Tab-separated table of C-alpha atoms in Angstrom:
chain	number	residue	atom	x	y	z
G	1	UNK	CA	72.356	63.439	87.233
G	2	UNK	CA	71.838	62.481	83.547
G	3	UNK	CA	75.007	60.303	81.951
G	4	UNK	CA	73.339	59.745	78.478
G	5	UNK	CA	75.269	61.668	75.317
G	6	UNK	CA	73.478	64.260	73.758
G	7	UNK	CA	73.311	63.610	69.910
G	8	UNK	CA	72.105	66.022	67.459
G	9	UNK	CA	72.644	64.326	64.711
G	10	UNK	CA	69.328	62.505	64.718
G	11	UNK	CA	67.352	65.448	63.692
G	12	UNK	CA	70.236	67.205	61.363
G	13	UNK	CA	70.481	64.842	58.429
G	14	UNK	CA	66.650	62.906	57.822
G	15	UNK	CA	67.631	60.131	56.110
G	16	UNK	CA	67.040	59.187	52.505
G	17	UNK	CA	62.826	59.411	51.828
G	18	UNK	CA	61.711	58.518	48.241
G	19	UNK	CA	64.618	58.332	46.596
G	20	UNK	CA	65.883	61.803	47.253
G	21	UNK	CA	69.111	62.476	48.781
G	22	UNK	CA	69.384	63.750	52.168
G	23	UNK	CA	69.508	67.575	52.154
G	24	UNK	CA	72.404	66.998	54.992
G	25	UNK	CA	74.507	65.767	51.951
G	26	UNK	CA	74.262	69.026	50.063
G	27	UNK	CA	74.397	71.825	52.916
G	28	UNK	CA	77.735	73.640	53.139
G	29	UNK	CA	78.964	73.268	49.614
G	30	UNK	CA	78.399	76.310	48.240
G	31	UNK	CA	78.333	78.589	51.375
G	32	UNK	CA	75.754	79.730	53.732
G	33	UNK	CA	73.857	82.022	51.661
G	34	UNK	CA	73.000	79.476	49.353
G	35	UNK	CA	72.247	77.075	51.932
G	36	UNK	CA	69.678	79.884	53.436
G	37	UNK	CA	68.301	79.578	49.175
G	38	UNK	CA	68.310	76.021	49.209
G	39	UNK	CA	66.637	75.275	52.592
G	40	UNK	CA	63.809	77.882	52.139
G	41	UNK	CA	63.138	76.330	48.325
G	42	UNK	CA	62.676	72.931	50.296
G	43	UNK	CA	60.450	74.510	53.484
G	44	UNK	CA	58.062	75.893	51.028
G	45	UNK	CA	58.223	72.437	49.064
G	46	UNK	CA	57.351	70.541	52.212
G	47	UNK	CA	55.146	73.067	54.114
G	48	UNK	CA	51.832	72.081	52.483
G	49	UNK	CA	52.570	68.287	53.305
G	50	UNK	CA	53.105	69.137	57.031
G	51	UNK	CA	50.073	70.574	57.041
G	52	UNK	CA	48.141	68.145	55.897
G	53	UNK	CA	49.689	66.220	59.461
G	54	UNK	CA	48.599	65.876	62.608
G	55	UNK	CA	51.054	68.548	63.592
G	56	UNK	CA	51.998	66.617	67.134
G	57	UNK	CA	56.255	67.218	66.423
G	58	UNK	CA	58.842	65.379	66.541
G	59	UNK	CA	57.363	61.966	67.515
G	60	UNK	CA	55.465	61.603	64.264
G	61	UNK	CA	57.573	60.495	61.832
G	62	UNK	CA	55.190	61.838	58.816
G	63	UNK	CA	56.576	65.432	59.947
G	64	UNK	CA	60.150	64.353	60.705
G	65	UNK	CA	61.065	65.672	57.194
G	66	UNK	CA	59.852	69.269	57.123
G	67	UNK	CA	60.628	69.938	60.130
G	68	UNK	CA	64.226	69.264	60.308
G	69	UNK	CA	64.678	71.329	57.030
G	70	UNK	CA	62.810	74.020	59.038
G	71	UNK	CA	65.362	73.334	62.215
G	72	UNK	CA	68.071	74.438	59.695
G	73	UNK	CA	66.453	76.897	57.913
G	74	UNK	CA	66.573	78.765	61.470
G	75	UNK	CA	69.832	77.665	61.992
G	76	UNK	CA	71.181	79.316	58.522
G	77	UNK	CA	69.167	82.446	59.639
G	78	UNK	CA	70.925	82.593	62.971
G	79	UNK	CA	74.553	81.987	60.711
G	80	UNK	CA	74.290	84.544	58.772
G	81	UNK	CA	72.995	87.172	60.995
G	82	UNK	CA	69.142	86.884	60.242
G	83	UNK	CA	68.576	86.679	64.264
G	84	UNK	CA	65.154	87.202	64.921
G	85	UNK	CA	64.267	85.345	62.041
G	86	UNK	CA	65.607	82.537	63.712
G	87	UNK	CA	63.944	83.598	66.320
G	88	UNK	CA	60.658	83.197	65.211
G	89	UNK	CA	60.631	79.552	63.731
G	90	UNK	CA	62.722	78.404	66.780
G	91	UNK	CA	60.388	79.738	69.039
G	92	UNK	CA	57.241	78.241	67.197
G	93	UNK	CA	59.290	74.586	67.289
G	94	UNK	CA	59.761	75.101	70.748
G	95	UNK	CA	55.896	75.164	70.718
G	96	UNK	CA	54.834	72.010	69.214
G	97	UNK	CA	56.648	70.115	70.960
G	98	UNK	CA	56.142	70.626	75.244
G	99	UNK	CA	59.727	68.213	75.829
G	100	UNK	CA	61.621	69.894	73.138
G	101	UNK	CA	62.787	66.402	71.056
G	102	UNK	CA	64.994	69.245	68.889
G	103	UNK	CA	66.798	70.780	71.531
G	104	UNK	CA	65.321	74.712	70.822
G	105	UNK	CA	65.598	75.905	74.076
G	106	UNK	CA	68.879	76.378	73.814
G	107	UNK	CA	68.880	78.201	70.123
G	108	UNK	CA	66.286	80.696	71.777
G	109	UNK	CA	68.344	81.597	74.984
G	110	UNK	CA	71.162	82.025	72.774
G	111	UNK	CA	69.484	84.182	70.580
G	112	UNK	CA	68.468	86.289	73.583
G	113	UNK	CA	71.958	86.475	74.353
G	114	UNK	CA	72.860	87.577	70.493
G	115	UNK	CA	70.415	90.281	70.913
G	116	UNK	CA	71.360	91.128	74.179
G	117	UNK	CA	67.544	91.261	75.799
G	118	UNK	CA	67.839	89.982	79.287
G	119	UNK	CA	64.189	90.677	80.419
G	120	UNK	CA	63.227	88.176	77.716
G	121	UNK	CA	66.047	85.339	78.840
G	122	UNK	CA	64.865	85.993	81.970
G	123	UNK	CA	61.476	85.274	81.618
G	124	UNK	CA	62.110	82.241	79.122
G	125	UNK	CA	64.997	80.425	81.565
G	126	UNK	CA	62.248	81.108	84.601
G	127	UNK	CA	59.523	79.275	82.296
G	128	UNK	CA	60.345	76.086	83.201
G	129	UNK	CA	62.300	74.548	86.352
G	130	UNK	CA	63.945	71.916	84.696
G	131	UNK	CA	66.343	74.580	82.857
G	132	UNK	CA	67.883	75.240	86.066
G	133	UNK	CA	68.813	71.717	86.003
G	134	UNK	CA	70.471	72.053	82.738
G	135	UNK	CA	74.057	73.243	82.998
G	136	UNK	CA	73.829	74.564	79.106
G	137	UNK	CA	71.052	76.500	80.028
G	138	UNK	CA	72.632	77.894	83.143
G	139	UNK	CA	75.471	78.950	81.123
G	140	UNK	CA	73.865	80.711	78.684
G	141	UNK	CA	71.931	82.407	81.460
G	142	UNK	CA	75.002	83.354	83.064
G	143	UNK	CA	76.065	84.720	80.182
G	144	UNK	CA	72.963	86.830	79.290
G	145	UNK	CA	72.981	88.268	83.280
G	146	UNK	CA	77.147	88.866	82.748
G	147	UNK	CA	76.207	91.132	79.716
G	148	UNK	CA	73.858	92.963	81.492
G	149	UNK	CA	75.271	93.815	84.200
G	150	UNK	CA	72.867	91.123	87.001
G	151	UNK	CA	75.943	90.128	89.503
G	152	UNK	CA	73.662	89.075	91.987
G	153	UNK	CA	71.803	86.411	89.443
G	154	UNK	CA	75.757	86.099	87.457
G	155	UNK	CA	77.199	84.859	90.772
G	156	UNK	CA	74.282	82.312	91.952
G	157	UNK	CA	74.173	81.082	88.590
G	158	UNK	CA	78.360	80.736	88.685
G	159	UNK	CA	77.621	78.783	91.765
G	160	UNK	CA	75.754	76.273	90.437
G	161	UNK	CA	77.972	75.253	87.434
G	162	UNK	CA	80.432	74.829	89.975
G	163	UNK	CA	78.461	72.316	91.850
G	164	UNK	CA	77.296	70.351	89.192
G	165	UNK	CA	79.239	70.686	86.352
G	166	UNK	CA	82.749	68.362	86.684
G	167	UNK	CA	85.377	70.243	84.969
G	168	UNK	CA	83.917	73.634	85.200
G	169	UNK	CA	85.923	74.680	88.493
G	170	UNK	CA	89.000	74.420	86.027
G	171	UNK	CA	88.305	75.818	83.481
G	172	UNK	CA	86.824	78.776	85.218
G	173	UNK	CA	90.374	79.463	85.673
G	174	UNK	CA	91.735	78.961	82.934
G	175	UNK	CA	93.568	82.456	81.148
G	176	UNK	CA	92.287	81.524	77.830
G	177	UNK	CA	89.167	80.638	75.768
G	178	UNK	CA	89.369	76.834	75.124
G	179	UNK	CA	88.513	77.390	71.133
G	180	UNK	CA	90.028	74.003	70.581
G	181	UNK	CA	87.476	72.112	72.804
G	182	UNK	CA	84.167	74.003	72.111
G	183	UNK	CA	85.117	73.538	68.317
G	184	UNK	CA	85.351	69.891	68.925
G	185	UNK	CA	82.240	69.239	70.225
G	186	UNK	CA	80.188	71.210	67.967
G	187	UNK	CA	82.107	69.155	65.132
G	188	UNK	CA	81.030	65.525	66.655
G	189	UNK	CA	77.308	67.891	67.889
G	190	UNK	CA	77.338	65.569	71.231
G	191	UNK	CA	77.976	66.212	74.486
G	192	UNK	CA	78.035	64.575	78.065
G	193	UNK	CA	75.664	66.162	80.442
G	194	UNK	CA	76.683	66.921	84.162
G	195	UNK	CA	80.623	67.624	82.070
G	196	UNK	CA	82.518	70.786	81.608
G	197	UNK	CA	81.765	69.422	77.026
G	198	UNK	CA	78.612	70.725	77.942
G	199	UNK	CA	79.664	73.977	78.882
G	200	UNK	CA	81.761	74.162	75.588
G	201	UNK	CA	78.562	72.685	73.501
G	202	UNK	CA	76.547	76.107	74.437
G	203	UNK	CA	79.408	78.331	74.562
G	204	UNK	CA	79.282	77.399	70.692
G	205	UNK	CA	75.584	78.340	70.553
G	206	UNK	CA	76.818	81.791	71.058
């Protein structure tokens, strides 16, 4: 089982690049409809440099700029209700990158769970085996099979959280939501693998 913490903060907030402040700084202060203004003003600024890159993801560090502005750009669209929007450029991260260095699987099953379309999480959690091994992913895939109505696939899927998550048998029980805890992780945006703060890191994707 993995025991590393999962930090997002690596990708969320590039660091300072020719004198310009991060755009991490500036996001949030005037709401999320600006932010949506501000981060599509900067995707179209950097755009033409990306493609002038070798376009391999994540590991080059030339395209480490653009495409974190474009990470949040999809993650304003998803915010404010702009869903398959966010769909799109998550889904075309996903793609240049085969092991996923921005963590877009997750934004893509949860979008399928947004827009309630089951055959589609279906098909994208069966794409690759490792998501079974991923307790987030098996959440959100419980989630999507709950919603529409799969029992059989809900109850194997329960199963396996309760094997491998620690924590999860609890707070399967548990009368009410935990708010508190999946708002605290998303605030620090890291989370213990193979622990029930997983399970509250991707209820907050939802």
């Amino acid at each position: 089982m993995r025991d590393n913490i999962v930090d997002f903060n690596q990708y969320l907030e590039p660091r300072e690049e020719e004198g310009r402040e991060s755009f991490g700084n500036v996001l949030g202060q005037e709401g999320p409809y600006q932010d949506v203004k501000l981060l599509e003003a900067l995707e179209a600024e950097e755009r033409p440099k990306w493609l002038r890159t070798a376009r391999a993801g994540w590991t080059n560090r030339d395209e480490k700029t653009f495409l974190a502005i474009y990470r949040d750009l999809a993650g304003q669209y998803k915010l404010t209700g702009r869903y398959r929007e966010a769909l799109a450029i998550f889904q075309e991260l996903y793609s240049l990158d085969y092991n996923d260095q921005l963590d877009t699987r997750y934004e893509i099953l949860s979008l399928y769970v947004i827009l309630s379309d089951f055959p589609k999480a279906k098909s994208f959690f069966n794409s690759r085996e490792d998501f079974g091994e991923d307790g987030a992913m098996v959440l959100l895939y419980l989630v999507a099979a709950l919603m529409a109505g799969e029992e059989e696939i809900a109850e194997d899927l329960f199963e396996e959280l309760l094997a491998t998550i620690d924590g999860f048998e609890y707070l399967a029980v548990q009368r009410d939501f935990p708010f508190d805890e999946v708002q605290q992780v998303a605030l620090h945006s890291a989370y213990m693998p193979g622990t029930v703060s997983e399970i509250y890191w991707a209820f907050f994707a939802i």
